[in-house]
Coordinates of C-alpha atoms and ligand atoms in Angstrom, one line a residue:
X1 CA 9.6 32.3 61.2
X2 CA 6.7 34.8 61.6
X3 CA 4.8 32.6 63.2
X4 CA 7.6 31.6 65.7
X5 CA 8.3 35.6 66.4
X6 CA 4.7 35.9 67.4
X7 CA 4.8 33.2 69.2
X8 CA 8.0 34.9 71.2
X9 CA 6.2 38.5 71.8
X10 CA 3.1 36.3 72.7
X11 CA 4.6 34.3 75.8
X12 CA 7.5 37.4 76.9
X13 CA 10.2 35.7 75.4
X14 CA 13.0 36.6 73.2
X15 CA 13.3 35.0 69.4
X16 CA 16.4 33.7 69.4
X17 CA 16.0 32.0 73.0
X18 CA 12.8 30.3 71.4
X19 CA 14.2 29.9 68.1
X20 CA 17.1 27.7 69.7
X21 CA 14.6 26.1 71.6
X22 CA 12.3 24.6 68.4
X23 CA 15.5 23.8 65.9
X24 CA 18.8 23.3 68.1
X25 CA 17.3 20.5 71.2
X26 CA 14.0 21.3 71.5
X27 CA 12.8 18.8 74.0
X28 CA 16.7 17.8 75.5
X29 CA 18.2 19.2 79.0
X30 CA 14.4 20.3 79.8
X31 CA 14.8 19.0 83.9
X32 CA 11.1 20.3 85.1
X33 CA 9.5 21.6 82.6
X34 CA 7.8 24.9 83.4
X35 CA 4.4 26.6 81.8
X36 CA 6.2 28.4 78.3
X37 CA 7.7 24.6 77.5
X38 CA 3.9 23.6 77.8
X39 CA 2.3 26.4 75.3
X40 CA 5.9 25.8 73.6
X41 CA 4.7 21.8 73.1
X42 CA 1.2 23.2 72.2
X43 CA 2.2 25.8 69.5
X44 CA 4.1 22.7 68.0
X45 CA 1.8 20.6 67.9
X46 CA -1.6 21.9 67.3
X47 CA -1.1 23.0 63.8
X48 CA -1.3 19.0 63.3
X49 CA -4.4 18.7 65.2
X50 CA -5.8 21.6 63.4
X51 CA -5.1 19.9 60.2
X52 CA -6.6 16.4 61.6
X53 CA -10.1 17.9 62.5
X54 CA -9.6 20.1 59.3
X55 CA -9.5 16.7 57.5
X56 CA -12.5 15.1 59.3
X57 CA -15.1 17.9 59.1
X58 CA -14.2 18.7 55.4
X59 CA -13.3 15.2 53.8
X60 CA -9.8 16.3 52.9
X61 CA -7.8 13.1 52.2
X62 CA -4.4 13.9 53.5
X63 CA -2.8 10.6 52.7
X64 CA -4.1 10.5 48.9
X65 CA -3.2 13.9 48.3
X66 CA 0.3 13.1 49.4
X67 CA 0.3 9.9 46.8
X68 CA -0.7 11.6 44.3
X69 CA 2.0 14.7 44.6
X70 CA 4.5 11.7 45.1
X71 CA 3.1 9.8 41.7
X72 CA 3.2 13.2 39.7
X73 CA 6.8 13.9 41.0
X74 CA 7.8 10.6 40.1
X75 CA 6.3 10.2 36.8
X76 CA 8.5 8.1 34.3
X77 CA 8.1 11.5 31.7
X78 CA 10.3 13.2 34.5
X79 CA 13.3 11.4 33.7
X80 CA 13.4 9.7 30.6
X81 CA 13.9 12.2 27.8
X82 CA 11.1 12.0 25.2
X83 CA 11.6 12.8 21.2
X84 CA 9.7 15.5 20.3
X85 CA 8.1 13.9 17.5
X86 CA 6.6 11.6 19.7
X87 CA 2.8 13.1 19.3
X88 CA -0.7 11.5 19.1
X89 CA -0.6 13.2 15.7
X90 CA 1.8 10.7 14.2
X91 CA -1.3 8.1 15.3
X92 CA -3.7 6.7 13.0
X93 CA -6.1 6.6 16.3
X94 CA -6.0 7.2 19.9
X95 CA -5.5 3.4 20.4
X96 CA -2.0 2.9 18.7
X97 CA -1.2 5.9 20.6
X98 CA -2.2 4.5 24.1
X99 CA -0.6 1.0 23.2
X100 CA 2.7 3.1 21.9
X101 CA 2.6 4.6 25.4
X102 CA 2.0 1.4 27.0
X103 CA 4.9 -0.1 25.2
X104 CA 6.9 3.3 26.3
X105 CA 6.5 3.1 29.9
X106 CA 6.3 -0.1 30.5
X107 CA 9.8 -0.6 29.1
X108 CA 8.9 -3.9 27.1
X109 CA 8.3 -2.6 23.4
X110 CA 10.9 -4.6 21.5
X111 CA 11.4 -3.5 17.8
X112 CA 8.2 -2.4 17.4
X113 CA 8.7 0.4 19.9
X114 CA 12.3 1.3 18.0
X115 CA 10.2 1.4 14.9
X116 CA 7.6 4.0 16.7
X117 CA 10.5 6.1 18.3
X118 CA 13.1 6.2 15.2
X119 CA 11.4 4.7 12.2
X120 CA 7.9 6.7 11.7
X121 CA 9.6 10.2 11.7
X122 CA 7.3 12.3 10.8
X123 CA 4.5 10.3 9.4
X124 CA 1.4 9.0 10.4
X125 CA 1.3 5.2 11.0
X126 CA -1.8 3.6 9.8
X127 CA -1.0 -0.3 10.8
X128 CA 1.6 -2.6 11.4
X129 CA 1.5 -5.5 8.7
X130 CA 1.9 -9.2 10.1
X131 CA 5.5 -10.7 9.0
X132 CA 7.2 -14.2 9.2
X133 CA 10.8 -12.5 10.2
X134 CA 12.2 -10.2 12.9
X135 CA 11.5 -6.9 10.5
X136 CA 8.3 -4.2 11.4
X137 CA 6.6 -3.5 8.3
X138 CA 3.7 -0.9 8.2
X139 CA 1.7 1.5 6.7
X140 CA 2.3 5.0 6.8
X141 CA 1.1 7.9 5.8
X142 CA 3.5 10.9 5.2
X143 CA 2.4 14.5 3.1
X144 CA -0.7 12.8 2.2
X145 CA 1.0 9.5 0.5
X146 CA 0.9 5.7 1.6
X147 CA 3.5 4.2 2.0
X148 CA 4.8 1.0 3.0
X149 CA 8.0 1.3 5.4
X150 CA 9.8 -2.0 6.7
X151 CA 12.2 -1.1 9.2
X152 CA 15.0 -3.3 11.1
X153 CA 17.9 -2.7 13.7
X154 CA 21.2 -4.1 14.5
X155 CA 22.0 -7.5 12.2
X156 CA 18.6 -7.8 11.2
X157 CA 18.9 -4.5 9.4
X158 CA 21.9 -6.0 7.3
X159 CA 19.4 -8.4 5.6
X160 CA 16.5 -5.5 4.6
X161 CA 19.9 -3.9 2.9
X162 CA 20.4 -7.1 0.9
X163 CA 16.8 -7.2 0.2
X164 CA 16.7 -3.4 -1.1
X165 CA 19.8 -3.9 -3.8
X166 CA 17.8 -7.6 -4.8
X167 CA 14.3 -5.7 -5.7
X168 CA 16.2 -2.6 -7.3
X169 CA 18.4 -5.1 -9.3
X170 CA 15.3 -7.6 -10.2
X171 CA 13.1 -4.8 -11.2
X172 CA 13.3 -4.8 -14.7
X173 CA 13.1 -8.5 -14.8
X174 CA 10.1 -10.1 -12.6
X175 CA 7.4 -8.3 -11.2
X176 CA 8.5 -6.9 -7.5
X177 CA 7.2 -4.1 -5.3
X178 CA 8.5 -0.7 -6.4
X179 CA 10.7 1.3 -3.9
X180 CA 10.7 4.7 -2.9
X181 CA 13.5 5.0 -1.1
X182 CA 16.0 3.7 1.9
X183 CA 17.7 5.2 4.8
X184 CA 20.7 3.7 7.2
X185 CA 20.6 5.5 10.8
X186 CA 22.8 4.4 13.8
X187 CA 22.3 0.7 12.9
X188 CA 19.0 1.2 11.9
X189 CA 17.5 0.2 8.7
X190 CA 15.1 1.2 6.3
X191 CA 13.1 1.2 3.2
X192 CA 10.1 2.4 1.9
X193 CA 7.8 0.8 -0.9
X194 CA 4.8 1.9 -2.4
X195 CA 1.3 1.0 -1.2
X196 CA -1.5 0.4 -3.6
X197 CA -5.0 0.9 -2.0
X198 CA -6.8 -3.0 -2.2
X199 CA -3.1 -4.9 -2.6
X200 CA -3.6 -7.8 -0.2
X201 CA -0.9 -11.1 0.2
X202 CA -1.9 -14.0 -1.8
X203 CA -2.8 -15.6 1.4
X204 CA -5.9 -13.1 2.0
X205 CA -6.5 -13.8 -1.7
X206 CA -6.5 -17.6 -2.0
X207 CA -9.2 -17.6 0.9
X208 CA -11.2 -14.8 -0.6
X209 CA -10.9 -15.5 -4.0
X210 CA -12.0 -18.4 -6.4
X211 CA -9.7 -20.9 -6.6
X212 CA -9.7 -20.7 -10.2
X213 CA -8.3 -17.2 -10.0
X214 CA -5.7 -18.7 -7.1
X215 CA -4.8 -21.3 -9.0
X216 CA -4.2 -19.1 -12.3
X217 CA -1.9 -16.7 -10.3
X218 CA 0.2 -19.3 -8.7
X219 CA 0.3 -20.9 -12.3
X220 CA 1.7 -17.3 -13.7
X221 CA 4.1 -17.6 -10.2
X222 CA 5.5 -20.7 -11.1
X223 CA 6.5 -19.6 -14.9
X224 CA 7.9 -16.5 -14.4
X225 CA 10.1 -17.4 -11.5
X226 CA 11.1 -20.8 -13.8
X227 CA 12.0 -18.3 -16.7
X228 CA 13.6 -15.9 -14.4
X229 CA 15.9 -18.9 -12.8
X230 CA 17.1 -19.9 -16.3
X231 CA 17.7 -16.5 -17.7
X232 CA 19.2 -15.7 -14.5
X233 CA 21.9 -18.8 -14.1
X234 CA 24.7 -19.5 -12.0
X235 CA 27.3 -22.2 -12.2
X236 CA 26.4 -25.8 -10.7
X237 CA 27.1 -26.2 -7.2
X238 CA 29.9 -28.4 -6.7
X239 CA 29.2 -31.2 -3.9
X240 CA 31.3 -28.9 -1.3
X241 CA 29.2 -26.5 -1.3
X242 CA 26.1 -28.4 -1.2
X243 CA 27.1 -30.3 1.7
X244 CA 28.5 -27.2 3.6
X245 CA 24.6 -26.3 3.2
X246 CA 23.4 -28.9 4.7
X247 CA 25.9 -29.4 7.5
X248 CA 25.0 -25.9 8.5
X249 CA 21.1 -26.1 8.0
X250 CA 20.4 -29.3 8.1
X251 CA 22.9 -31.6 10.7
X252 CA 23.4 -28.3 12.7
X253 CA 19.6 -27.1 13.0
X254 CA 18.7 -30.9 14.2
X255 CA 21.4 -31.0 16.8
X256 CA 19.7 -27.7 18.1
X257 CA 16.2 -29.2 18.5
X258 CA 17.5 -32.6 19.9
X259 CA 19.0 -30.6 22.0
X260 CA 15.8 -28.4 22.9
X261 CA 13.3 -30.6 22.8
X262 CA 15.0 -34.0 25.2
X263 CA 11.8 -35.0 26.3
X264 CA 10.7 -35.8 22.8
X265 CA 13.6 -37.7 22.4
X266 CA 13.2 -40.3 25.6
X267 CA 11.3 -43.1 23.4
X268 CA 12.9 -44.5 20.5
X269 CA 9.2 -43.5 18.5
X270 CA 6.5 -41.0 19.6
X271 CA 2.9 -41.0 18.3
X272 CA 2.3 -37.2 16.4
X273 CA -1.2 -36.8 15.9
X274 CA -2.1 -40.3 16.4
X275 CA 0.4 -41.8 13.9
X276 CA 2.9 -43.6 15.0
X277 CA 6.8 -41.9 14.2
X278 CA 10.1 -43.5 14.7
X279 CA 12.6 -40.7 15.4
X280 CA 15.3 -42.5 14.0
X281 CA 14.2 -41.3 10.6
X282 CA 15.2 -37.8 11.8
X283 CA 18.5 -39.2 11.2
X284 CA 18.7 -38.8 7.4
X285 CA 19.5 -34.3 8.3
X286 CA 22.7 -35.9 9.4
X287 CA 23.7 -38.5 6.8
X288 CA 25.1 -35.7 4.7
X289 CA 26.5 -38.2 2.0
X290 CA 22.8 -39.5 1.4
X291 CA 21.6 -36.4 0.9
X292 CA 24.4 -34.9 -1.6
X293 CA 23.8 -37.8 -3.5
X294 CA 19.7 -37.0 -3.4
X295 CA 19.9 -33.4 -4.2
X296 CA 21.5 -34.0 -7.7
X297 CA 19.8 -31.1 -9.1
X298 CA 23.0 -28.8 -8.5
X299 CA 21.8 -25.7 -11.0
X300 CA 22.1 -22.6 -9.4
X301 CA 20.7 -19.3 -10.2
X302 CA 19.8 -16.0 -8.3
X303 CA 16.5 -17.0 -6.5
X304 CA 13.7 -14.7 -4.2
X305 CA 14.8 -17.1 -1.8
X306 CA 11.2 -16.9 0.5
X307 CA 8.6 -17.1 -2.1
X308 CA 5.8 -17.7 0.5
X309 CA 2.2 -17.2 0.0
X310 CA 3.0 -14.0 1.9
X311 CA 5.7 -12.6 0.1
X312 CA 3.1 -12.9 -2.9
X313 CA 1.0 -9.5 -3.3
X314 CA -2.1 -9.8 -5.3
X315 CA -3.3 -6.2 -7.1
X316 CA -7.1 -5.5 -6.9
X317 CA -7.6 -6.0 -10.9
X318 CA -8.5 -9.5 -11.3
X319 CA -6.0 -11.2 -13.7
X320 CA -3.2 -14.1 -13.3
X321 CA -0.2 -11.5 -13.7
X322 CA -1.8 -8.9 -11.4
X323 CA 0.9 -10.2 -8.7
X324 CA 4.4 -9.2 -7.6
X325 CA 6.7 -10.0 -5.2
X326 CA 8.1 -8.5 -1.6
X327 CA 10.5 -9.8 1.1
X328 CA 13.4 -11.8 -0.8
X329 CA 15.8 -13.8 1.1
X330 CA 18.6 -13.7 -1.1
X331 CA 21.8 -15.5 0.1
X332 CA 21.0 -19.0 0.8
X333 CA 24.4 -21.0 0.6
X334 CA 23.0 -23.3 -2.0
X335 CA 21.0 -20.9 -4.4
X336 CA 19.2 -23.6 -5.9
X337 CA 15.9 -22.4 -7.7
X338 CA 14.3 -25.3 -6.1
X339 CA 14.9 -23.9 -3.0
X340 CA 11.8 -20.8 -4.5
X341 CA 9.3 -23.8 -4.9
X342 CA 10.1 -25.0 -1.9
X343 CA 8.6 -22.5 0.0
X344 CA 5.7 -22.7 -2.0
X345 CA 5.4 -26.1 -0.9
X346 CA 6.7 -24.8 3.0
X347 CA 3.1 -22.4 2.5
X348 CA 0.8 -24.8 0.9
X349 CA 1.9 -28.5 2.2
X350 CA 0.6 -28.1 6.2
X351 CA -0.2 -24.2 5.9
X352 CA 2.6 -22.8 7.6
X353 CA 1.3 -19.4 7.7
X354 CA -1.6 -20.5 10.1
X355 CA 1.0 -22.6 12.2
X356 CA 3.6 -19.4 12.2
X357 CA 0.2 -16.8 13.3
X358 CA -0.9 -19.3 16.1
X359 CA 1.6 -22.4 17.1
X360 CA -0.3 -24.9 19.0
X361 CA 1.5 -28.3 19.9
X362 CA 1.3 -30.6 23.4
X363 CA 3.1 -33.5 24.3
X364 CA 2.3 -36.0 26.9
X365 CA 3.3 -39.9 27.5
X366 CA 4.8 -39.9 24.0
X367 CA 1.9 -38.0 22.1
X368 CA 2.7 -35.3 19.9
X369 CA -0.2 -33.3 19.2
X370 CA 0.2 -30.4 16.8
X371 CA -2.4 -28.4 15.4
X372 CA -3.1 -27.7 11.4
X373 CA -5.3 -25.8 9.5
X374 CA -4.4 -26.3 6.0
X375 CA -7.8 -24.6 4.5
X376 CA -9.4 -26.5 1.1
X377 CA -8.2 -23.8 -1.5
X378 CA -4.9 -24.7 0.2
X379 CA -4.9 -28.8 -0.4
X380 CA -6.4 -28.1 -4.0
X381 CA -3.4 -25.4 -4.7
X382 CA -0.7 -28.1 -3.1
X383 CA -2.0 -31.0 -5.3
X384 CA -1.6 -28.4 -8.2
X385 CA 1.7 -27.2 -7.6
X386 CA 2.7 -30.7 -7.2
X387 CA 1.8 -31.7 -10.6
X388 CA 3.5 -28.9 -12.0
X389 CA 6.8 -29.0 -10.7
X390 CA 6.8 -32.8 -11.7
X391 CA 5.9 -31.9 -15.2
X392 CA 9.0 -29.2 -14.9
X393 CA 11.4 -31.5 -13.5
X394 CA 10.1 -34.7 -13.1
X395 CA 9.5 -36.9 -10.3
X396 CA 13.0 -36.6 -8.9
X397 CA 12.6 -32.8 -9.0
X398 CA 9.4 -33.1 -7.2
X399 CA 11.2 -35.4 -4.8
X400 CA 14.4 -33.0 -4.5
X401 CA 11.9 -30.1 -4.1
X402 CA 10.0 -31.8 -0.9
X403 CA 13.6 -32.6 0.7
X404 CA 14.1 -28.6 0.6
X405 CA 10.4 -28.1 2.0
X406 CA 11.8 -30.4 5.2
X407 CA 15.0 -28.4 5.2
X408 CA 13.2 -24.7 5.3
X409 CA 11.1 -26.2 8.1
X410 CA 14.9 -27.3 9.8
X411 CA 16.2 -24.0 9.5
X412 CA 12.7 -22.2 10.9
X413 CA 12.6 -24.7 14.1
X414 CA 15.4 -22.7 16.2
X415 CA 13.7 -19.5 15.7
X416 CA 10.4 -20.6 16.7
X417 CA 12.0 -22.5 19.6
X418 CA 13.4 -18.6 20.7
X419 CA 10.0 -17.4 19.7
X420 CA 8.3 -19.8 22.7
X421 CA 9.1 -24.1 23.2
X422 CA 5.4 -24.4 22.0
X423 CA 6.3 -22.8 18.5
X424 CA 9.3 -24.5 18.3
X425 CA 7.7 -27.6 19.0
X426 CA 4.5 -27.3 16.5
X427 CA 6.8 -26.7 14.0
X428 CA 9.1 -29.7 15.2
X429 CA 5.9 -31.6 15.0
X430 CA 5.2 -30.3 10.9
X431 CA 9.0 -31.9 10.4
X432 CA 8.0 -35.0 11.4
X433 CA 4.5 -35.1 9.8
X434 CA 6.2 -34.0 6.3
X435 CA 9.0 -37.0 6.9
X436 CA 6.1 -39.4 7.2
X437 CA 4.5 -37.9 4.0
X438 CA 7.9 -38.2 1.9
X439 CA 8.1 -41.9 3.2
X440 CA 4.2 -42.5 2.1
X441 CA 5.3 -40.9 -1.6
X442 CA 8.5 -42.3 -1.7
X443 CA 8.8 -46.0 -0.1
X444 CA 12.1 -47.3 0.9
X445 CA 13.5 -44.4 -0.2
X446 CA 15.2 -43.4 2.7
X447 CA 18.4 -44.8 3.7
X448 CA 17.8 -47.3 6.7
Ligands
ADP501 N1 4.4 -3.1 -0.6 C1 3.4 -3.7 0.2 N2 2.1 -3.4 -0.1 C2 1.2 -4.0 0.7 N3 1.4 -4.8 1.7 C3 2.7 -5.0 2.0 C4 3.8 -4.5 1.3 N4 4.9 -5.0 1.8 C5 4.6 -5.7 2.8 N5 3.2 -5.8 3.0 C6 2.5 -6.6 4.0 O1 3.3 -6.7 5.2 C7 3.6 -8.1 5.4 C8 5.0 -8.3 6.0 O2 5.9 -7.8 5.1 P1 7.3 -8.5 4.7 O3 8.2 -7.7 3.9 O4 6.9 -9.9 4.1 O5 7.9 -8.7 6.2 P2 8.6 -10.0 6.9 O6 10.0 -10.0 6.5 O7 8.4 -9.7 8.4 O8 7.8 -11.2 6.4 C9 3.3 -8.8 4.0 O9 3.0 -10.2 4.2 C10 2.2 -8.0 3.5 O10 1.0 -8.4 4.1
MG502 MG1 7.3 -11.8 4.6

């Protein structure tokens, strides 16, 4: 406005007439124009020029100033609303705090972001532990203590409650993780459990340890959770309920993968890692009366449920009862202790816990290529386990105990196949590699 009343006295000619002129039609109804239009078009328009040679003799970038005004008016922080806890101080290093940002911004964080935004509080989070489920477990540091916190959201949070009440309950009788604590928020779920500095998961131990001192603690495993089954007993399942178990993780979980996987299922037999496989022999997870019959071993008990190698933690003092036990999966349908050595054999058999870290499987013109790494401490720790649960409940318990391997592996495959097709097939593939193994031990077993 100061500028434009100067420009008035300048040229002889009232504000308001040039006022009118600049912001009502400046350039419409002019017919001829006449000398004040001119220095009217000028005083317009050389502020621009100014600014243009302004630009060139000093370097000034007009354009990238511009972007970068734009960029900081538009900055995500602007309109999403940030907790206030949210600080580099509940970091253990500027690394997590850059990837929690990442995750922040980019809008693609999952769980593990919900776990950063609602689950550290105000603690400091040292790592996040590697799981087999859809939980975040991690270590965090709050006034000075370690802790362990495993944190879950929505239905998944459901099972860390049933887990909680199973470890308080179990405490006094097998060796589990101590709690310190849960909290319910919104849907949210949580627990804390106390860290001991040098506890690592069996599997870390088994391939850093001796195998005498593996094979010891698995040993101890074995006994305590065999005492704790009997002392812990249930009624017998009645056939009903057995084969409502295996309709639903059995018949149901194959459909799914038939269903998932068609290509697999063009040929009548595929070749998995260069052995020939008829996939008719898939069949016997729907001949439900076959397998009642097989799975005669109908004692029930309360179980752990997913006694993996991981679900194992190994103390730092060396010992075979320096162990105890995280992560039950207590409500199975069928709670057959069985189902405990099972996984075991779900860990030790192929090394499921390298196929669940990195699934690697191809297929092409009917071969099935899947990739194991079942280390030597592993096979040696298998061949063990196998000679003690026959001793335990003989060959037929062995047998009934490898069926419920194959059936674990059922009831994994559709969550792998959500997790990517490439899981979901690997672990397809360890299905059909443990089938051929039961056929090798057992001959003509299967019904044809
Ligand atoms: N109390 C604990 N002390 C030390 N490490 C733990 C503890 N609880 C869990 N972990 C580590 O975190 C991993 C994942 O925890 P877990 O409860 O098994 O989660 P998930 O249900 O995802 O398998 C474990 O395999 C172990 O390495
Ligand atoms: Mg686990």
């Amino acid at each position: 406005m100061a500028s434009l009343a100067l420009f008035a006295a300048a040229i002889g000619a009232s504000f308001p007439s040039e006022f009118l002129s600049v912001y009502s039609a400046p350039l419409a109804g002019s017919v001829a124009w006449s000398s004040p239009d001119w220095v009217l078009i000028a005083y317009l328009t050389l502020p621009v020029l100014a600014i243009v040679v302004f630009a060139a003799l000093t370097g000034f970038n007009v354009l990238a100033r511009f972007r970068g005004a734009l960029r900081w008016v538009t900055r995500t922080e602007n309109f999403v609303t940030a907790p206030a806890e949210l600080l580099p101080v509940n970091f253990g290093s500027d690394v997590h705090y850059e990837a929690f940002l990442d995750r922040r911004f980019r809008g693609d964080g999952g769980l593990l972001l919900e776990f950063e935004e609602r689950g550290i509080g105000k603690g400091l989070l040292h790592r996040v532990f590697h799981g087999g489920s859809g939980a975040i477990t991690a270590l965090i540091e709050i006034d000075g203590q370690l802790l362990v916190r495993k944190f879950a959201s929505g239905s998944a949070g459901q099972t860390l409650l049933a887990q909680y009440d199973w470890i308080e309950r179990f405490a006094p009788d097998l060796p589990v993780v101590q709690t310190m604590g849960r909290r319910s928020d919104n849907g949210d779920q949580l627990y804390d459990m106390r860290y001991l500095g040098g506890t690592r998961d069996f599997y870390e131990a088994i391939h850093t340890e001796t195998l005498v001192a593996s094979a010891a603690i698995l040993g101890d495993v074995v006994a305590r959770l065999d005492a704790f089954h009997a002392s812990h007993a249930a009624a017998d399942a009645p056939d009903a309920a057995v084969r409502d178990y295996l309709q639903r993780k059995a018949s149901a979980n194959l459909n799914q993968v038939i269903a998932a996987l068609p290509e697999l299922f063009e040929a009548p037999s595929i070749e998995i890692n260069g052995r020939p496989f008829a996939l008719a022999s898939l069949e016997v997870f729907r001949q439900l009366d076959w397998l009642v019959g097989k799975l005669n071993q109908r004692r029930q008990a309360d179980i752990h449920g997913d006694l993996t190698i991981e679900n194992i933690m190994v103390r730092p003092e060396p010992g075979p009862a320096n162990w105890f036990l995280i992560d039950p999966n207590p409500h199975n349908g069928f709670q057959s202790p069985l189902i405990d050595f099972a996984k075991l054999m779900q860990s030790l058999h192929l090394g499921y816990e390298a196929v669940h870290r990195d699934p690697r499987a191809s297929f092409a013109n009917g071969k099935l290529t899947v990739s194991l790494h079942r280390s030597s401490q592993y096979s040696a720790l298998f061949a063990g386990l196998c000679d003690d649960l026959r001793q335990r409940f003989g060959e037929a318990g062995l047998q009934q105990v490898l069926l419920h391997e194959m059936i674990n592996y059922l009831r994994l495959i559709p969550y792998q196949l959500r997790r990517s097709p490439t899981a979901g097939t690997a672990f397809f593939g360890c299905l059909c590699i443990l089938l051929q193994d039961y056929q090798e031990r057992y001959p003509g077993d299967l019904p044809a």
